PDB file of C-alpha atoms in Angstrom:
ATOM      1  CA  MET A   1    -120.007 -75.858-187.019  1.00  0.00           C
ATOM      2  CA  GLU A   2    -122.528 -73.291-185.795  1.00  0.00           C
ATOM      3  CA  ASN A   3    -124.351 -73.109-182.843  1.00  0.00           C
ATOM      4  CA  LYS A   4    -128.077 -73.705-183.282  1.00  0.00           C
ATOM      5  CA  LYS A   5    -129.401 -72.330-180.140  1.00  0.00           C
ATOM      6  CA  GLU A   6    -131.652 -69.641-180.034  1.00  0.00           C
ATOM      7  CA  PHE A   7    -130.629 -66.670-177.796  1.00  0.00           C
ATOM      8  CA  GLY A   8    -133.219 -64.141-178.205  1.00  0.00           C
ATOM      9  CA  LYS A   9    -135.893 -62.783-180.607  1.00  0.00           C
ATOM     10  CA  HIS A  10    -135.571 -59.226-182.016  1.00  0.00           C
ATOM     11  CA  TYR A  11    -138.421 -57.284-183.115  1.00  0.00           C
ATOM     12  CA  LEU A  12    -137.801 -54.632-185.434  1.00  0.00           C
ATOM     13  CA  VAL A  13    -140.788 -52.091-185.668  1.00  0.00           C
ATOM     14  CA  GLU A  14    -141.714 -49.468-187.962  1.00  0.00           C
ATOM     15  CA  PHE A  15    -143.935 -46.919-187.037  1.00  0.00           C
ATOM     16  CA  PHE A  16    -145.638 -44.955-190.089  1.00  0.00           C
ATOM     17  CA  GLU A  17    -147.420 -41.698-190.151  1.00  0.00           C
ATOM     18  CA  CYS A  18    -147.176 -40.811-186.345  1.00  0.00           C
ATOM     19  CA  ASP A  19    -147.759 -37.174-185.108  1.00  0.00           C
ATOM     20  CA  GLY A  20    -144.658 -35.702-186.000  1.00  0.00           C
ATOM     21  CA  GLU A  21    -144.696 -33.619-182.674  1.00  0.00           C
ATOM     22  CA  LYS A  22    -144.118 -36.767-180.606  1.00  0.00           C
ATOM     23  CA  LEU A  23    -140.983 -37.625-182.275  1.00  0.00           C
ATOM     24  CA  LYS A  24    -139.230 -34.223-182.074  1.00  0.00           C
ATOM     25  CA  TYR A  25    -137.736 -34.182-178.603  1.00  0.00           C
ATOM     26  CA  THR A  26    -136.152 -36.452-176.148  1.00  0.00           C
ATOM     27  CA  ASN A  27    -138.379 -35.620-173.093  1.00  0.00           C
ATOM     28  CA  THR A  28    -141.505 -37.005-175.210  1.00  0.00           C
ATOM     29  CA  VAL A  29    -139.686 -39.745-176.802  1.00  0.00           C
ATOM     30  CA  GLU A  30    -137.837 -41.081-173.724  1.00  0.00           C
ATOM     31  CA  ASN A  31    -141.120 -41.073-171.541  1.00  0.00           C
ATOM     32  CA  ILE A  32    -143.124 -42.925-174.473  1.00  0.00           C
ATOM     33  CA  LEU A  33    -140.347 -45.584-174.780  1.00  0.00           C
ATOM     34  CA  THR A  34    -140.005 -45.766-170.927  1.00  0.00           C
ATOM     35  CA  VAL A  35    -143.792 -46.524-170.305  1.00  0.00           C
ATOM     36  CA  ALA A  36    -143.714 -48.987-173.277  1.00  0.00           C
ATOM     37  CA  ALA A  37    -140.923 -50.983-171.488  1.00  0.00           C
ATOM     38  CA  GLU A  38    -142.830 -50.786-168.265  1.00  0.00           C
ATOM     39  CA  LYS A  39    -145.774 -52.001-169.928  1.00  0.00           C
ATOM     40  CA  SER A  40    -143.848 -54.883-171.302  1.00  0.00           C
ATOM     41  CA  ARG A  41    -142.810 -55.845-167.842  1.00  0.00           C
ATOM     42  CA  ALA A  42    -139.066 -55.298-168.920  1.00  0.00           C
ATOM     43  CA  THR A  43    -136.669 -54.464-166.117  1.00  0.00           C
ATOM     44  CA  ILE A  44    -135.032 -51.360-167.043  1.00  0.00           C
ATOM     45  CA  LEU A  45    -131.037 -51.097-166.204  1.00  0.00           C
ATOM     46  CA  THR A  46    -129.969 -47.726-167.657  1.00  0.00           C
ATOM     47  CA  SER A  47    -131.086 -45.756-170.816  1.00  0.00           C
ATOM     48  CA  SER A  48    -129.778 -42.596-173.010  1.00  0.00           C
ATOM     49  CA  PHE A  49    -131.394 -40.326-175.235  1.00  0.00           C
ATOM     50  CA  HIS A  50    -129.913 -37.787-177.786  1.00  0.00           C
ATOM     51  CA  GLN A  51    -131.625 -34.735-179.190  1.00  0.00           C
ATOM     52  CA  PHE A  52    -130.757 -34.024-182.904  1.00  0.00           C
ATOM     53  CA  LYS A  53    -131.066 -30.259-183.804  1.00  0.00           C
ATOM     54  CA  PRO A  54    -133.300 -28.931-185.016  1.00  0.00           C
ATOM     55  CA  VAL A  55    -135.441 -32.043-184.214  1.00  0.00           C
ATOM     56  CA  GLY A  56    -135.156 -35.840-184.107  1.00  0.00           C
ATOM     57  CA  VAL A  57    -134.155 -38.357-181.377  1.00  0.00           C
ATOM     58  CA  SER A  58    -132.075 -41.454-181.234  1.00  0.00           C
ATOM     59  CA  GLY A  59    -132.305 -43.505-177.750  1.00  0.00           C
ATOM     60  CA  PHE A  60    -131.842 -46.644-176.087  1.00  0.00           C
ATOM     61  CA  ILE A  61    -132.927 -48.380-172.830  1.00  0.00           C
ATOM     62  CA  LEU A  62    -131.088 -51.431-171.821  1.00  0.00           C
ATOM     63  CA  ILE A  63    -133.326 -53.811-169.811  1.00  0.00           C
ATOM     64  CA  THR A  64    -132.258 -57.013-167.887  1.00  0.00           C
ATOM     65  CA  GLU A  65    -133.855 -58.983-171.058  1.00  0.00           C
ATOM     66  CA  SER A  66    -131.643 -56.985-173.705  1.00  0.00           C
ATOM     67  CA  HIS A  67    -132.961 -53.488-175.105  1.00  0.00           C
ATOM     68  CA  PHE A  68    -135.283 -50.997-176.685  1.00  0.00           C
ATOM     69  CA  SER A  69    -133.881 -48.732-179.332  1.00  0.00           C
ATOM     70  CA  ILE A  70    -135.439 -45.813-181.199  1.00  0.00           C
ATOM     71  CA  HIS A  71    -134.624 -43.299-184.105  1.00  0.00           C
ATOM     72  CA  THR A  72    -137.291 -40.996-185.083  1.00  0.00           C
ATOM     73  CA  TRP A  73    -137.555 -38.723-188.235  1.00  0.00           C
ATOM     74  CA  PRO A  74    -140.469 -36.124-187.232  1.00  0.00           C
ATOM     75  CA  ASP A  75    -140.743 -34.776-190.839  1.00  0.00           C
ATOM     76  CA  ASP A  76    -141.292 -38.186-192.264  1.00  0.00           C
ATOM     77  CA  ARG A  77    -143.562 -39.097-189.250  1.00  0.00           C
ATOM     78  CA  PHE A  78    -141.608 -42.010-188.865  1.00  0.00           C
ATOM     79  CA  ALA A  79    -139.907 -44.003-185.985  1.00  0.00           C
ATOM     80  CA  ALA A  80    -137.772 -46.880-186.207  1.00  0.00           C
ATOM     81  CA  VAL A  81    -137.922 -48.978-182.798  1.00  0.00           C
ATOM     82  CA  ASP A  82    -136.265 -52.416-181.899  1.00  0.00           C
ATOM     83  CA  ILE A  83    -136.851 -54.595-179.109  1.00  0.00           C
ATOM     84  CA  PHE A  84    -134.568 -57.410-178.197  1.00  0.00           C
ATOM     85  CA  THR A  85    -135.565 -59.902-175.602  1.00  0.00           C
ATOM     86  CA  CYS A  86    -134.031 -62.854-174.515  1.00  0.00           C
ATOM     87  CA  GLY A  87    -136.445 -63.178-171.477  1.00  0.00           C
ATOM     88  CA  HIS A  88    -140.148 -63.078-170.709  1.00  0.00           C
ATOM     89  CA  MET A  89    -141.751 -59.896-171.731  1.00  0.00           C
ATOM     90  CA  GLU A  90    -144.877 -58.838-173.320  1.00  0.00           C
ATOM     91  CA  VAL A  91    -143.871 -57.277-176.263  1.00  0.00           C
ATOM     92  CA  GLN A  92    -146.860 -56.625-177.775  1.00  0.00           C
ATOM     93  CA  ALA A  93    -148.134 -54.605-174.925  1.00  0.00           C
ATOM     94  CA  ALA A  94    -144.972 -52.528-175.704  1.00  0.00           C
ATOM     95  CA  ILE A  95    -145.693 -52.291-179.365  1.00  0.00           C
ATOM     96  CA  ASP A  96    -149.497 -51.224-178.703  1.00  0.00           C
ATOM     97  CA  GLU A  97    -148.271 -48.710-176.288  1.00  0.00           C
ATOM     98  CA  MET A  98    -145.883 -46.920-178.859  1.00  0.00           C
ATOM     99  CA  LYS A  99    -148.455 -47.258-181.677  1.00  0.00           C
ATOM    100  CA  ARG A 100    -150.858 -45.174-179.474  1.00  0.00           C
ATOM    101  CA  ALA A 101    -148.725 -42.967-177.899  1.00  0.00           C
ATOM    102  CA  PHE A 102    -146.707 -41.820-181.246  1.00  0.00           C
ATOM    103  CA  SER A 103    -150.492 -41.829-182.740  1.00  0.00           C
ATOM    104  CA  ALA A 104    -148.985 -44.087-185.530  1.00  0.00           C
ATOM    105  CA  GLN A 105    -151.559 -45.184-188.222  1.00  0.00           C
ATOM    106  CA  ASN A 106    -149.623 -47.877-189.134  1.00  0.00           C
ATOM    107  CA  ALA A 107    -146.881 -50.249-187.472  1.00  0.00           C
ATOM    108  CA  LYS A 108    -144.992 -53.155-189.179  1.00  0.00           C
ATOM    109  CA  VAL A 109    -143.271 -55.736-187.047  1.00  0.00           C
ATOM    110  CA  GLN A 110    -140.609 -58.204-188.273  1.00  0.00           C
ATOM    111  CA  VAL A 111    -139.198 -60.773-186.002  1.00  0.00           C
ATOM    112  CA  VAL A 112    -135.641 -62.008-186.341  1.00  0.00           C
ATOM    113  CA  ASN A 113    -134.537 -65.023-184.055  1.00  0.00           C
ATOM    114  CA  ARG A 114    -130.998 -64.415-183.016  1.00  0.00           C
ATOM    115  CA  GLY A 115    -128.343 -67.035-182.444  1.00  0.00           C
ATOM    116  CA  PHE A 116    -129.032 -69.211-185.284  1.00  0.00           C
TER     117      PHE A 116
ATOM    118  CA  MET B   1    -150.609 -45.690-196.792  1.00  0.00           C
ATOM    119  CA  GLU B   2    -147.370 -46.795-196.045  1.00  0.00           C
ATOM    120  CA  ASN B   3    -143.940 -44.532-196.202  1.00  0.00           C
ATOM    121  CA  LYS B   4    -141.865 -46.273-198.754  1.00  0.00           C
ATOM    122  CA  LYS B   5    -138.908 -44.492-198.272  1.00  0.00           C
ATOM    123  CA  GLU B   6    -135.545 -46.251-196.899  1.00  0.00           C
ATOM    124  CA  PHE B   7    -134.546 -44.587-193.715  1.00  0.00           C
ATOM    125  CA  GLY B   8    -131.539 -46.928-192.912  1.00  0.00           C
ATOM    126  CA  LYS B   9    -130.031 -50.252-193.000  1.00  0.00           C
ATOM    127  CA  HIS B  10    -129.914 -52.464-189.821  1.00  0.00           C
ATOM    128  CA  TYR B  11    -127.173 -55.260-189.778  1.00  0.00           C
ATOM    129  CA  LEU B  12    -127.861 -58.111-187.338  1.00  0.00           C
ATOM    130  CA  VAL B  13    -124.758 -59.780-186.789  1.00  0.00           C
ATOM    131  CA  GLU B  14    -124.136 -63.258-185.012  1.00  0.00           C
ATOM    132  CA  PHE B  15    -120.713 -64.064-183.674  1.00  0.00           C
ATOM    133  CA  PHE B  16    -120.184 -67.596-183.190  1.00  0.00           C
ATOM    134  CA  GLU B  17    -117.392 -69.953-181.369  1.00  0.00           C
ATOM    135  CA  CYS B  18    -115.848 -66.433-179.961  1.00  0.00           C
ATOM    136  CA  ASP B  19    -113.155 -66.593-177.265  1.00  0.00           C
ATOM    137  CA  GLY B  20    -115.629 -66.772-174.492  1.00  0.00           C
ATOM    138  CA  GLU B  21    -112.951 -64.753-172.001  1.00  0.00           C
ATOM    139  CA  LYS B  22    -113.289 -61.816-174.443  1.00  0.00           C
ATOM    140  CA  LEU B  23    -117.096 -61.929-173.865  1.00  0.00           C
ATOM    141  CA  LYS B  24    -117.180 -61.859-170.006  1.00  0.00           C
ATOM    142  CA  TYR B  25    -116.459 -57.980-168.739  1.00  0.00           C
ATOM    143  CA  THR B  26    -117.637 -54.627-169.677  1.00  0.00           C
ATOM    144  CA  ASN B  27    -113.894 -53.355-170.115  1.00  0.00           C
ATOM    145  CA  THR B  28    -113.149 -55.855-172.771  1.00  0.00           C
ATOM    146  CA  VAL B  29    -116.499 -55.888-174.613  1.00  0.00           C
ATOM    147  CA  GLU B  30    -116.626 -51.947-174.594  1.00  0.00           C
ATOM    148  CA  ASN B  31    -113.251 -51.391-175.672  1.00  0.00           C
ATOM    149  CA  ILE B  32    -113.802 -53.621-178.772  1.00  0.00           C
ATOM    150  CA  LEU B  33    -116.914 -52.311-179.681  1.00  0.00           C
ATOM    151  CA  THR B  34    -115.621 -48.892-179.525  1.00  0.00           C
ATOM    152  CA  VAL B  35    -112.701 -49.860-181.680  1.00  0.00           C
ATOM    153  CA  ALA B  36    -115.005 -51.064-184.138  1.00  0.00           C
ATOM    154  CA  ALA B  37    -117.217 -48.216-184.425  1.00  0.00           C
ATOM    155  CA  GLU B  38    -114.339 -45.939-184.872  1.00  0.00           C
ATOM    156  CA  LYS B  39    -113.013 -48.446-187.754  1.00  0.00           C
ATOM    157  CA  SER B  40    -116.456 -47.855-189.271  1.00  0.00           C
ATOM    158  CA  ARG B  41    -115.854 -44.145-189.272  1.00  0.00           C
ATOM    159  CA  ALA B  42    -119.067 -43.633-187.161  1.00  0.00           C
ATOM    160  CA  THR B  43    -119.392 -40.565-184.858  1.00  0.00           C
ATOM    161  CA  ILE B  44    -119.775 -41.731-181.332  1.00  0.00           C
ATOM    162  CA  LEU B  45    -122.358 -39.656-179.124  1.00  0.00           C
ATOM    163  CA  THR B  46    -122.790 -41.544-176.087  1.00  0.00           C
ATOM    164  CA  SER B  47    -122.232 -45.442-174.766  1.00  0.00           C
ATOM    165  CA  SER B  48    -123.289 -47.540-171.965  1.00  0.00           C
ATOM    166  CA  PHE B  49    -122.308 -51.053-171.091  1.00  0.00           C
ATOM    167  CA  HIS B  50    -123.970 -53.275-168.065  1.00  0.00           C
ATOM    168  CA  GLN B  51    -122.239 -56.117-166.456  1.00  0.00           C
ATOM    169  CA  PHE B  52    -124.363 -58.937-165.521  1.00  0.00           C
ATOM    170  CA  LYS B  53    -122.999 -61.234-162.906  1.00  0.00           C
ATOM    171  CA  PRO B  54    -121.181 -63.243-162.752  1.00  0.00           C
ATOM    172  CA  VAL B  55    -120.394 -62.697-166.623  1.00  0.00           C
ATOM    173  CA  GLY B  56    -122.116 -61.417-169.593  1.00  0.00           C
ATOM    174  CA  VAL B  57    -122.336 -57.907-171.212  1.00  0.00           C
ATOM    175  CA  SER B  58    -124.991 -55.720-172.747  1.00  0.00           C
ATOM    176  CA  GLY B  59    -123.964 -52.555-174.214  1.00  0.00           C
ATOM    177  CA  PHE B  60    -125.031 -49.860-176.447  1.00  0.00           C
ATOM    178  CA  ILE B  61    -123.041 -47.108-178.596  1.00  0.00           C
ATOM    179  CA  LEU B  62    -125.414 -44.185-179.842  1.00  0.00           C
ATOM    180  CA  ILE B  63    -123.678 -42.845-183.219  1.00  0.00           C
ATOM    181  CA  THR B  64    -124.649 -40.031-185.159  1.00  0.00           C
ATOM    182  CA  GLU B  65    -125.441 -42.613-188.012  1.00  0.00           C
ATOM    183  CA  SER B  66    -127.582 -44.466-185.456  1.00  0.00           C
ATOM    184  CA  HIS B  67    -126.386 -47.258-183.029  1.00  0.00           C
ATOM    185  CA  PHE B  68    -124.225 -50.303-182.276  1.00  0.00           C
ATOM    186  CA  SER B  69    -125.564 -52.801-179.639  1.00  0.00           C
ATOM    187  CA  ILE B  70    -124.220 -56.067-178.204  1.00  0.00           C
ATOM    188  CA  HIS B  71    -125.104 -58.792-176.050  1.00  0.00           C
ATOM    189  CA  THR B  72    -122.769 -61.487-175.039  1.00  0.00           C
ATOM    190  CA  TRP B  73    -123.204 -64.989-173.749  1.00  0.00           C
ATOM    191  CA  PRO B  74    -119.682 -66.099-172.829  1.00  0.00           C
ATOM    192  CA  ASP B  75    -120.592 -69.774-171.660  1.00  0.00           C
ATOM    193  CA  ASP B  76    -122.009 -70.195-175.353  1.00  0.00           C
ATOM    194  CA  ARG B  77    -118.915 -68.380-176.969  1.00  0.00           C
ATOM    195  CA  PHE B  78    -121.913 -66.317-178.627  1.00  0.00           C
ATOM    196  CA  ALA B  79    -122.202 -62.556-179.048  1.00  0.00           C
ATOM    197  CA  ALA B  80    -125.297 -60.902-180.882  1.00  0.00           C
ATOM    198  CA  VAL B  81    -124.365 -57.461-182.375  1.00  0.00           C
ATOM    199  CA  ASP B  82    -126.489 -55.256-184.159  1.00  0.00           C
ATOM    200  CA  ILE B  83    -125.459 -52.124-186.433  1.00  0.00           C
ATOM    201  CA  PHE B  84    -128.165 -49.493-187.516  1.00  0.00           C
ATOM    202  CA  THR B  85    -126.933 -47.040-190.122  1.00  0.00           C
ATOM    203  CA  CYS B  86    -128.691 -44.169-191.653  1.00  0.00           C
ATOM    204  CA  GLY B  87    -125.395 -42.658-192.774  1.00  0.00           C
ATOM    205  CA  HIS B  88    -122.192 -43.161-194.699  1.00  0.00           C
ATOM    206  CA  MET B  89    -120.233 -45.616-192.677  1.00  0.00           C
ATOM    207  CA  GLU B  90    -117.980 -48.565-193.368  1.00  0.00           C
ATOM    208  CA  VAL B  91    -119.843 -51.131-191.591  1.00  0.00           C
ATOM    209  CA  GLN B  92    -117.756 -54.389-192.979  1.00  0.00           C
ATOM    210  CA  ALA B  93    -114.794 -52.661-191.522  1.00  0.00           C
ATOM    211  CA  ALA B  94    -116.554 -52.907-188.080  1.00  0.00           C
ATOM    212  CA  ILE B  95    -117.758 -56.325-188.383  1.00  0.00           C
ATOM    213  CA  ASP B  96    -114.043 -57.470-189.750  1.00  0.00           C
ATOM    214  CA  GLU B  97    -112.813 -55.850-186.399  1.00  0.00           C
ATOM    215  CA  MET B  98    -115.208 -57.561-183.925  1.00  0.00           C
ATOM    216  CA  LYS B  99    -114.803 -60.914-185.566  1.00  0.00           C
ATOM    217  CA  ARG B 100    -111.015 -60.649-185.275  1.00  0.00           C
ATOM    218  CA  ALA B 101    -110.894 -59.108-181.771  1.00  0.00           C
ATOM    219  CA  PHE B 102    -113.576 -61.668-180.352  1.00  0.00           C
ATOM    220  CA  SER B 103    -111.772 -64.570-182.100  1.00  0.00           C
ATOM    221  CA  ALA B 104    -115.020 -65.553-183.581  1.00  0.00           C
ATOM    222  CA  GLN B 105    -114.996 -68.851-185.984  1.00  0.00           C
ATOM    223  CA  ASN B 106    -118.166 -67.600-187.671  1.00  0.00           C
ATOM    224  CA  ALA B 107    -120.194 -64.550-188.342  1.00  0.00           C
ATOM    225  CA  LYS B 108    -123.338 -64.485-189.770  1.00  0.00           C
ATOM    226  CA  VAL B 109    -124.821 -61.134-191.270  1.00  0.00           C
ATOM    227  CA  GLN B 110    -128.475 -60.218-191.865  1.00  0.00           C
ATOM    228  CA  VAL B 111    -129.493 -56.818-193.295  1.00  0.00           C
ATOM    229  CA  VAL B 112    -132.837 -55.609-193.112  1.00  0.00           C
ATOM    230  CA  ASN B 113    -133.650 -52.211-194.733  1.00  0.00           C
ATOM    231  CA  ARG B 114    -135.584 -49.865-192.469  1.00  0.00           C
ATOM    232  CA  GLY B 115    -138.479 -47.845-193.036  1.00  0.00           C
ATOM    233  CA  PHE B 116    -140.199 -49.806-195.875  1.00  0.00           C
TER     234      PHE B 116
END
């Protein structure tokens, strides 16, 4: 018998046609993700970002409410973000901030309820 | 115009009716997730795990191929895992290992193609 309780919402966000320059290096990507997390009113616990050579970034921020993650493909001007929240957060504020900061022309959001 | 290239597969995995003891503390959870990542033949870059008080864990492993994440609810015997891969990995081997190690009675897997 499965547990039918909902434990959180998982937002899978695709940012298309970004400014590729903003996706290349950890310092830029970490700063943008951190500001987005702050705007969502998440409580940041810890974070880690990895620089791929020559360009491209993978990173995550653990938050009290769960996590943010990002993987970037600068040559394709694409970033895949996910935001898992099991608390009260202003997720749309984070998405809007990233869309603006990455200069994304399109964003696609899928929401998956976790725990069903 | 959206980019229609596929950048990776995102596996959202729910483990139900686990052994709650195995979900309580970072040392157990980190060990299980690390072994699972190794069994999938992922290349681990870095990881971070956070202990909630009194029990419960959030954690992340960055891998060359993207990431593993986990959030646990020991009292509910539930764990939410996600595995994002943009490379060649044996994802099912990781899922099987976690199901066994957490003594989960049920596992549910959703796969989302990222980048469409």
